[in-house]
PDB file of C-alpha atoms in Angstrom:
ATOM      1  CA  UNK A   1     125.192 112.895 121.296  1.00  0.00           C
ATOM      2  CA  UNK A   2     121.808 113.333 119.610  1.00  0.00           C
ATOM      3  CA  UNK A   3     122.040 114.306 115.918  1.00  0.00           C
ATOM      4  CA  UNK A   4     121.371 117.995 115.375  1.00  0.00           C
ATOM      5  CA  UNK A   5     119.609 119.656 112.478  1.00  0.00           C
ATOM      6  CA  UNK A   6     119.196 123.377 111.773  1.00  0.00           C
ATOM      7  CA  UNK A   7     116.796 125.099 109.385  1.00  0.00           C
ATOM      8  CA  UNK A   8     119.163 127.766 108.037  1.00  0.00           C
ATOM      9  CA  UNK A   9     117.262 129.432 105.177  1.00  0.00           C
ATOM     10  CA  UNK A  10     113.682 129.612 103.957  1.00  0.00           C
ATOM     11  CA  UNK A  11     112.921 131.223 100.596  1.00  0.00           C
ATOM     12  CA  UNK A  12     109.967 131.224  98.173  1.00  0.00           C
ATOM     13  CA  UNK A  13     110.395 129.092  95.045  1.00  0.00           C
ATOM     14  CA  UNK A  14     107.799 129.529  92.271  1.00  0.00           C
ATOM     15  CA  UNK A  15     107.389 126.316  90.236  1.00  0.00           C
ATOM     16  CA  UNK A  16     105.086 125.016  87.512  1.00  0.00           C
ATOM     17  CA  UNK A  17     103.165 123.446  90.405  1.00  0.00           C
ATOM     18  CA  UNK A  18     102.735 126.734  92.254  1.00  0.00           C
ATOM     19  CA  UNK A  19     104.805 128.432  94.916  1.00  0.00           C
ATOM     20  CA  UNK A  20     106.627 126.526  97.642  1.00  0.00           C
ATOM     21  CA  UNK A  21     108.896 127.613 100.479  1.00  0.00           C
ATOM     22  CA  UNK A  22     112.308 125.971 100.174  1.00  0.00           C
ATOM     23  CA  UNK A  23     113.900 125.123 103.536  1.00  0.00           C
ATOM     24  CA  UNK A  24     117.666 124.534 103.555  1.00  0.00           C
ATOM     25  CA  UNK A  25     118.979 122.369 106.398  1.00  0.00           C
ATOM     26  CA  UNK A  26     122.383 121.769 107.925  1.00  0.00           C
ATOM     27  CA  UNK A  27     122.969 118.718 110.109  1.00  0.00           C
ATOM     28  CA  UNK A  28     125.564 116.875 112.173  1.00  0.00           C
ATOM     29  CA  UNK A  29     124.942 113.478 110.521  1.00  0.00           C
ATOM     30  CA  UNK A  30     126.508 114.130 107.122  1.00  0.00           C
ATOM     31  CA  UNK A  31     127.826 117.070 105.100  1.00  0.00           C
ATOM     32  CA  UNK A  32     125.082 116.967 102.468  1.00  0.00           C
ATOM     33  CA  UNK A  33     122.603 119.700 101.565  1.00  0.00           C
ATOM     34  CA  UNK A  34     119.137 118.319 102.290  1.00  0.00           C
ATOM     35  CA  UNK A  35     116.109 120.495 101.561  1.00  0.00           C
ATOM     36  CA  UNK A  36     112.338 120.534 101.999  1.00  0.00           C
ATOM     37  CA  UNK A  37     109.780 122.125  99.696  1.00  0.00           C
ATOM     38  CA  UNK A  38     106.791 123.163 101.779  1.00  0.00           C
ATOM     39  CA  UNK A  39     103.400 124.355 100.549  1.00  0.00           C
ATOM     40  CA  UNK A  40     100.836 125.925 102.845  1.00  0.00           C
ATOM     41  CA  UNK A  41     100.589 125.548 106.610  1.00  0.00           C
ATOM     42  CA  UNK A  42     101.891 122.202 107.858  1.00  0.00           C
ATOM     43  CA  UNK A  43     102.827 122.952 111.482  1.00  0.00           C
ATOM     44  CA  UNK A  44     100.641 121.058 113.961  1.00  0.00           C
ATOM     45  CA  UNK A  45      98.689 119.519 111.071  1.00  0.00           C
ATOM     46  CA  UNK A  46      97.486 115.933 110.754  1.00  0.00           C
ATOM     47  CA  UNK A  47      97.563 113.810 107.585  1.00  0.00           C
ATOM     48  CA  UNK A  48     100.039 116.074 105.800  1.00  0.00           C
ATOM     49  CA  UNK A  49     100.875 114.792 102.297  1.00  0.00           C
ATOM     50  CA  UNK A  50     104.625 114.086 102.358  1.00  0.00           C
ATOM     51  CA  UNK A  51     107.004 112.794  99.711  1.00  0.00           C
ATOM     52  CA  UNK A  52     110.497 111.785 100.836  1.00  0.00           C
ATOM     53  CA  UNK A  53     112.431 111.768  97.592  1.00  0.00           C
ATOM     54  CA  UNK A  54     116.002 110.556  97.325  1.00  0.00           C
ATOM     55  CA  UNK A  55     118.162 112.395  94.824  1.00  0.00           C
ATOM     56  CA  UNK A  56     118.345 110.930  91.317  1.00  0.00           C
ATOM     57  CA  UNK A  57     120.476 113.118  89.061  1.00  0.00           C
ATOM     58  CA  UNK A  58     119.790 111.042  85.966  1.00  0.00           C
ATOM     59  CA  UNK A  59     116.023 110.899  86.475  1.00  0.00           C
ATOM     60  CA  UNK A  60     115.274 114.195  88.218  1.00  0.00           C
ATOM     61  CA  UNK A  61     117.581 116.436  86.156  1.00  0.00           C
ATOM     62  CA  UNK A  62     118.226 114.640  82.865  1.00  0.00           C
ATOM     63  CA  UNK A  63     114.817 113.009  82.540  1.00  0.00           C
ATOM     64  CA  UNK A  64     116.313 109.528  82.213  1.00  0.00           C
ATOM     65  CA  UNK A  65     113.788 106.847  81.340  1.00  0.00           C
ATOM     66  CA  UNK A  66     115.773 104.089  83.074  1.00  0.00           C
ATOM     67  CA  UNK A  67     113.852 104.768  86.300  1.00  0.00           C
ATOM     68  CA  UNK A  68     110.632 106.406  87.476  1.00  0.00           C
ATOM     69  CA  UNK A  69     112.255 108.952  89.814  1.00  0.00           C
ATOM     70  CA  UNK A  70     111.735 112.089  87.752  1.00  0.00           C
ATOM     71  CA  UNK A  71     108.096 111.219  87.123  1.00  0.00           C
ATOM     72  CA  UNK A  72     107.527 110.499  90.823  1.00  0.00           C
ATOM     73  CA  UNK A  73     109.062 113.851  91.774  1.00  0.00           C
ATOM     74  CA  UNK A  74     106.802 115.689  89.352  1.00  0.00           C
ATOM     75  CA  UNK A  75     103.712 113.729  90.417  1.00  0.00           C
ATOM     76  CA  UNK A  76     104.378 114.404  94.093  1.00  0.00           C
ATOM     77  CA  UNK A  77     104.699 118.163  93.598  1.00  0.00           C
ATOM     78  CA  UNK A  78     101.520 118.122  91.531  1.00  0.00           C
ATOM     79  CA  UNK A  79      99.620 116.218  94.241  1.00  0.00           C
ATOM     80  CA  UNK A  80     100.875 118.521  96.986  1.00  0.00           C
ATOM     81  CA  UNK A  81      99.808 121.543  94.948  1.00  0.00           C
ATOM     82  CA  UNK A  82      96.356 120.037  94.400  1.00  0.00           C
ATOM     83  CA  UNK A  83      96.000 119.306  98.126  1.00  0.00           C
ATOM     84  CA  UNK A  84      96.971 122.899  98.928  1.00  0.00           C
ATOM     85  CA  UNK A  85      99.531 121.865 101.528  1.00  0.00           C
ATOM     86  CA  UNK A  86     102.288 119.338 102.003  1.00  0.00           C
ATOM     87  CA  UNK A  87     106.015 118.668 102.128  1.00  0.00           C
ATOM     88  CA  UNK A  88     108.520 117.273  99.660  1.00  0.00           C
ATOM     89  CA  UNK A  89     111.784 116.334 101.365  1.00  0.00           C
ATOM     90  CA  UNK A  90     114.719 115.994  98.971  1.00  0.00           C
ATOM     91  CA  UNK A  91     117.457 113.826 100.436  1.00  0.00           C
ATOM     92  CA  UNK A  92     120.923 113.770  98.888  1.00  0.00           C
ATOM     93  CA  UNK A  93     121.340 110.003  98.808  1.00  0.00           C
ATOM     94  CA  UNK A  94     121.868 109.230  95.141  1.00  0.00           C
ATOM     95  CA  UNK A  95     121.437 105.737  93.739  1.00  0.00           C
ATOM     96  CA  UNK A  96     119.633 104.297  96.770  1.00  0.00           C
ATOM     97  CA  UNK A  97     122.510 105.565  98.870  1.00  0.00           C
ATOM     98  CA  UNK A  98     125.463 104.188  96.865  1.00  0.00           C
ATOM     99  CA  UNK A  99     126.320 107.425  95.053  1.00  0.00           C
ATOM    100  CA  UNK A 100     126.315 108.505  91.421  1.00  0.00           C
ATOM    101  CA  UNK A 101     129.530 106.707  90.382  1.00  0.00           C
ATOM    102  CA  UNK A 102     128.384 103.331  91.670  1.00  0.00           C
ATOM    103  CA  UNK A 103     124.901 103.870  90.264  1.00  0.00           C
ATOM    104  CA  UNK A 104     126.300 104.437  86.784  1.00  0.00           C
ATOM    105  CA  UNK A 105     128.515 101.362  87.146  1.00  0.00           C
ATOM    106  CA  UNK A 106     125.399  99.437  88.168  1.00  0.00           C
ATOM    107  CA  UNK A 107     123.669 100.659  85.012  1.00  0.00           C
ATOM    108  CA  UNK A 108     126.416  99.067  82.921  1.00  0.00           C
ATOM    109  CA  UNK A 109     126.014  95.805  84.829  1.00  0.00           C
ATOM    110  CA  UNK A 110     122.266  95.952  84.209  1.00  0.00           C
ATOM    111  CA  UNK A 111     122.951  96.331  80.498  1.00  0.00           C
ATOM    112  CA  UNK A 112     124.970  93.110  80.740  1.00  0.00           C
ATOM    113  CA  UNK A 113     121.972  91.248  82.173  1.00  0.00           C
ATOM    114  CA  UNK A 114     121.856  91.897  85.917  1.00  0.00           C
ATOM    115  CA  UNK A 115     118.853  93.484  87.566  1.00  0.00           C
ATOM    116  CA  UNK A 116     119.143  96.588  89.739  1.00  0.00           C
ATOM    117  CA  UNK A 117     119.360  94.610  93.002  1.00  0.00           C
ATOM    118  CA  UNK A 118     121.987  92.136  91.797  1.00  0.00           C
ATOM    119  CA  UNK A 119     124.057  94.950  90.280  1.00  0.00           C
ATOM    120  CA  UNK A 120     124.233  96.814  93.597  1.00  0.00           C
ATOM    121  CA  UNK A 121     125.177  93.650  95.446  1.00  0.00           C
ATOM    122  CA  UNK A 122     127.830  92.805  92.841  1.00  0.00           C
ATOM    123  CA  UNK A 123     129.406  96.221  93.529  1.00  0.00           C
ATOM    124  CA  UNK A 124     129.633  95.427  97.247  1.00  0.00           C
ATOM    125  CA  UNK A 125     126.532  97.281  98.406  1.00  0.00           C
ATOM    126  CA  UNK A 126     123.115  96.434  99.767  1.00  0.00           C
ATOM    127  CA  UNK A 127     120.146  96.548  97.422  1.00  0.00           C
ATOM    128  CA  UNK A 128     119.046  99.735  99.205  1.00  0.00           C
ATOM    129  CA  UNK A 129     121.273 101.739 101.564  1.00  0.00           C
ATOM    130  CA  UNK A 130     119.000 104.732 102.059  1.00  0.00           C
ATOM    131  CA  UNK A 131     118.060 105.844 105.550  1.00  0.00           C
ATOM    132  CA  UNK A 132     115.603 108.407 106.770  1.00  0.00           C
ATOM    133  CA  UNK A 133     116.775 109.795 110.126  1.00  0.00           C
ATOM    134  CA  UNK A 134     117.393 113.241 108.616  1.00  0.00           C
ATOM    135  CA  UNK A 135     113.926 113.215 107.030  1.00  0.00           C
ATOM    136  CA  UNK A 136     112.422 112.415 110.428  1.00  0.00           C
ATOM    137  CA  UNK A 137     114.314 115.331 111.992  1.00  0.00           C
ATOM    138  CA  UNK A 138     113.096 117.638 109.208  1.00  0.00           C
ATOM    139  CA  UNK A 139     109.468 116.637 109.785  1.00  0.00           C
ATOM    140  CA  UNK A 140     110.002 117.208 113.501  1.00  0.00           C
ATOM    141  CA  UNK A 141     111.462 120.652 112.746  1.00  0.00           C
ATOM    142  CA  UNK A 142     108.407 121.489 110.633  1.00  0.00           C
ATOM    143  CA  UNK A 143     106.156 120.375 113.537  1.00  0.00           C
ATOM    144  CA  UNK A 144     104.180 117.977 111.354  1.00  0.00           C
ATOM    145  CA  UNK A 145     101.971 115.834 113.605  1.00  0.00           C
ATOM    146  CA  UNK A 146     101.123 113.002 111.197  1.00  0.00           C
ATOM    147  CA  UNK A 147     101.714 112.301 107.529  1.00  0.00           C
ATOM    148  CA  UNK A 148     100.240 110.554 104.534  1.00  0.00           C
ATOM    149  CA  UNK A 149     103.350 109.269 102.827  1.00  0.00           C
ATOM    150  CA  UNK A 150     103.610 109.375  99.049  1.00  0.00           C
ATOM    151  CA  UNK A 151     105.401 106.111  98.368  1.00  0.00           C
ATOM    152  CA  UNK A 152     105.171 102.648  96.864  1.00  0.00           C
ATOM    153  CA  UNK A 153     107.841 101.343  99.262  1.00  0.00           C
ATOM    154  CA  UNK A 154     106.600  99.645 102.465  1.00  0.00           C
ATOM    155  CA  UNK A 155     110.114  99.693 103.949  1.00  0.00           C
ATOM    156  CA  UNK A 156     110.107 103.487 103.813  1.00  0.00           C
ATOM    157  CA  UNK A 157     106.910 103.533 105.890  1.00  0.00           C
ATOM    158  CA  UNK A 158     108.402 101.035 108.336  1.00  0.00           C
ATOM    159  CA  UNK A 159     111.649 103.003 108.600  1.00  0.00           C
ATOM    160  CA  UNK A 160     109.876 106.274 109.362  1.00  0.00           C
ATOM    161  CA  UNK A 161     107.616 104.678 111.945  1.00  0.00           C
ATOM    162  CA  UNK A 162     110.684 103.267 113.728  1.00  0.00           C
ATOM    163  CA  UNK A 163     112.018 106.834 113.842  1.00  0.00           C
ATOM    164  CA  UNK A 164     108.857 108.012 115.605  1.00  0.00           C
ATOM    165  CA  UNK A 165     106.986 109.479 112.648  1.00  0.00           C
ATOM    166  CA  UNK A 166     103.209 108.994 112.726  1.00  0.00           C
ATOM    167  CA  UNK A 167     102.416 107.622 109.260  1.00  0.00           C
ATOM    168  CA  UNK A 168      98.628 107.846 109.098  1.00  0.00           C
ATOM    169  CA  UNK A 169      98.320 106.547 105.552  1.00  0.00           C
ATOM    170  CA  UNK A 170      99.882 106.019 102.157  1.00  0.00           C
ATOM    171  CA  UNK A 171      99.366 107.829  98.868  1.00  0.00           C
ATOM    172  CA  UNK A 172     100.455 105.760  95.835  1.00  0.00           C
ATOM    173  CA  UNK A 173     102.812 107.544  93.441  1.00  0.00           C
ATOM    174  CA  UNK A 174     103.000 105.123  90.528  1.00  0.00           C
ATOM    175  CA  UNK A 175     104.284 106.377  87.197  1.00  0.00           C
ATOM    176  CA  UNK A 176     103.257 104.698  83.956  1.00  0.00           C
ATOM    177  CA  UNK A 177     105.706 101.946  83.040  1.00  0.00           C
ATOM    178  CA  UNK A 178     107.342 101.999  79.609  1.00  0.00           C
ATOM    179  CA  UNK A 179     109.822  99.820  77.739  1.00  0.00           C
ATOM    180  CA  UNK A 180     112.899 101.553  79.175  1.00  0.00           C
ATOM    181  CA  UNK A 181     111.992 101.029  82.829  1.00  0.00           C
ATOM    182  CA  UNK A 182     109.477  98.175  83.050  1.00  0.00           C
ATOM    183  CA  UNK A 183     112.199  95.670  84.023  1.00  0.00           C
ATOM    184  CA  UNK A 184     113.465  98.034  86.725  1.00  0.00           C
ATOM    185  CA  UNK A 185     109.942  98.477  88.091  1.00  0.00           C
ATOM    186  CA  UNK A 186     109.221  94.741  88.054  1.00  0.00           C
ATOM    187  CA  UNK A 187     112.438  94.129  90.013  1.00  0.00           C
ATOM    188  CA  UNK A 188     111.355  96.697  92.625  1.00  0.00           C
ATOM    189  CA  UNK A 189     107.995  94.948  92.934  1.00  0.00           C
ATOM    190  CA  UNK A 190     109.391  91.391  93.024  1.00  0.00           C
ATOM    191  CA  UNK A 191     112.604  91.764  95.013  1.00  0.00           C
ATOM    192  CA  UNK A 192     111.945  94.870  97.128  1.00  0.00           C
ATOM    193  CA  UNK A 193     108.195  94.454  97.766  1.00  0.00           C
ATOM    194  CA  UNK A 194     107.312  97.835  96.244  1.00  0.00           C
ATOM    195  CA  UNK A 195     103.561  98.209  95.786  1.00  0.00           C
ATOM    196  CA  UNK A 196     103.563  98.444  91.995  1.00  0.00           C
ATOM    197  CA  UNK A 197     101.275  96.989  89.324  1.00  0.00           C
ATOM    198  CA  UNK A 198      98.659  96.507  92.072  1.00  0.00           C
ATOM    199  CA  UNK A 199      95.735  97.352  89.767  1.00  0.00           C
ATOM    200  CA  UNK A 200      96.858  94.641  87.336  1.00  0.00           C
ATOM    201  CA  UNK A 201      96.762  91.883  89.957  1.00  0.00           C
ATOM    202  CA  UNK A 202      93.755  89.590  89.896  1.00  0.00           C
TER     203      UNK A 202
END
């Protein structure tokens, strides 16, 4: 049976980056509350700026400096506002899909010397367990024809294209590295092929 998704509620949300329409979705894949923040007209549009952001309680809510998630979320909303239209999909897949408990346990392992990839593997998980089928269904529901994906992660582009999403281009969303997260960012670049520190390469 094909996975089903339903757009149950749409409501205006004023933010520091202007007003968005928040779309609340139910689905038959999991029991999580996935949402999309939409600015402007995106139906039947090409090259729609889209950020698919996986939940990060510590970064998005607490402003943790261990990662770049909160900064990426803020940058994406700012870029969508500047463009005048776009979509930010917020997926409830904390800690690259391993959940908050395991993510916090991984933090402790990182403090003992492991990097973020090795810590996840040590806990019995893959380096990245996120998947984007619900995001693809949400973009389909919004009738977006093609997207410019805000990401530094080539595997996210590849995953969406396999799900039938027309990714017409990429928009970098690179936060400034600092002492608390530079090791984390270097691991993403080295072990997960994230397109980071590109301007510093010779």
